[in-house]
């Protein structure tokens, strides 16, 4: 290989690694091992080492937000965030078909209201794996909250707890899972990315147990990093000031199987939530393996582009589960009516992602709380008008497919 070719190949691998959503270690490792990656003749994008690039700075303001529609937050967050950080958070993988489907699929569903049923203000409270929540809406696991706000995961944990609900804390947090747990009295689950070294994975699970997390959320769809075109074009690199402190630099496990589910169950007595389930078959196997809950998710369209929206995957999973374990659904929830549709189609709760980080960037913990307050107000109004008195009253018949 000529030195010019070698340089082009190295640049490509570096650029590809920049696009890694879940961790660049996979591609770095491939590069180190010299595995074949076909190199294009040139790369497009900013040079991350460009001296004119401004230093990374996440916003620091703490204030409540007046929100009409959670969808508005993205444009506002873009104005205050580092452009690379915004691209990393907002984008989906590849052509973003799944990202768009996550929203479009809600538009193909129609609510059937029950009028004249004599219902007063609905009760949104619910319980999930023994945790009492103010509403059936929780914070999904996301890495690197420091990209959005100086308070990082502490801000999200406080905002979520002040709203009376639960946070799923990611392995790829910028703060240690012990510090995050100590910073909040709110309910919390630990989302696990398995590490290549099984002993280190075991340590991570034991640390989560000791820190007081009440469930382990095992994400099954991100063992190879997702890749967003926007972050590749921008040459986004995680700032060194925001290390992912919990994995201790260990590479993620690159091949997962049901043996890994068994390993986690043998390691801890904590309930296991399987996150990333998208099919009835997977749900059946999850039940066979005795999982405690299922999270229907396509990772917010950030992993395998082309998979179905999570809301469309939900009914088949609910059909298999038949209420035996709770179902949480995430990916694309932005409005009270989205929550209404998900609960009607069999979810016990939904999880929200990007709006939380946008709220965090615009208002710190208060911004996160405002996001929850808006969604809670919308869902309360929607349930009230549609004649649904409580979370337990949702029925599949309340939502039908739109006649297109
Ligand atoms: C994520 N997601 C995610 N999931 C997970 O299991 N572990 C993780 O570390 C991350 N990291 C992460 C970072 C960022 C910036 C985003 C936006 C998402 C996926 C997340 O849990 C969830 O599946 C989606 O975010 C839900 O979609 P919405 O609500 O963002 O549309």
Coordinates of C-alpha atoms in Angstrom, one line a residue, residues 128 136-139 295 327-330 333 338-340 342-343 347-352 372 375:
X128 CA -43.3 -0.1 37.3
X136 CA -46.3 6.5 32.9
X137 CA -43.3 8.3 31.3
X138 CA -39.7 7.8 32.2
X139 CA -36.2 9.0 31.0
X295 CA -38.5 -2.3 26.4
X327 CA -43.7 -3.3 28.5
X328 CA -42.0 0.1 28.2
X329 CA -41.9 1.6 24.7
X330 CA -39.5 4.3 23.5
X333 CA -42.6 9.9 21.8
X338 CA -48.2 9.5 21.4
X339 CA -48.2 8.3 25.0
X340 CA -52.0 7.7 24.7
X342 CA -48.6 3.6 23.1
X343 CA -50.5 2.8 26.3
X347 CA -47.3 -0.4 26.8
X348 CA -47.3 0.1 30.5
X349 CA -45.1 3.1 30.2
X350 CA -43.1 5.0 27.6
X351 CA -39.5 6.4 27.8
X352 CA -38.4 9.7 26.3
X372 CA -42.2 16.3 31.9
X375 CA -46.1 15.9 28.5

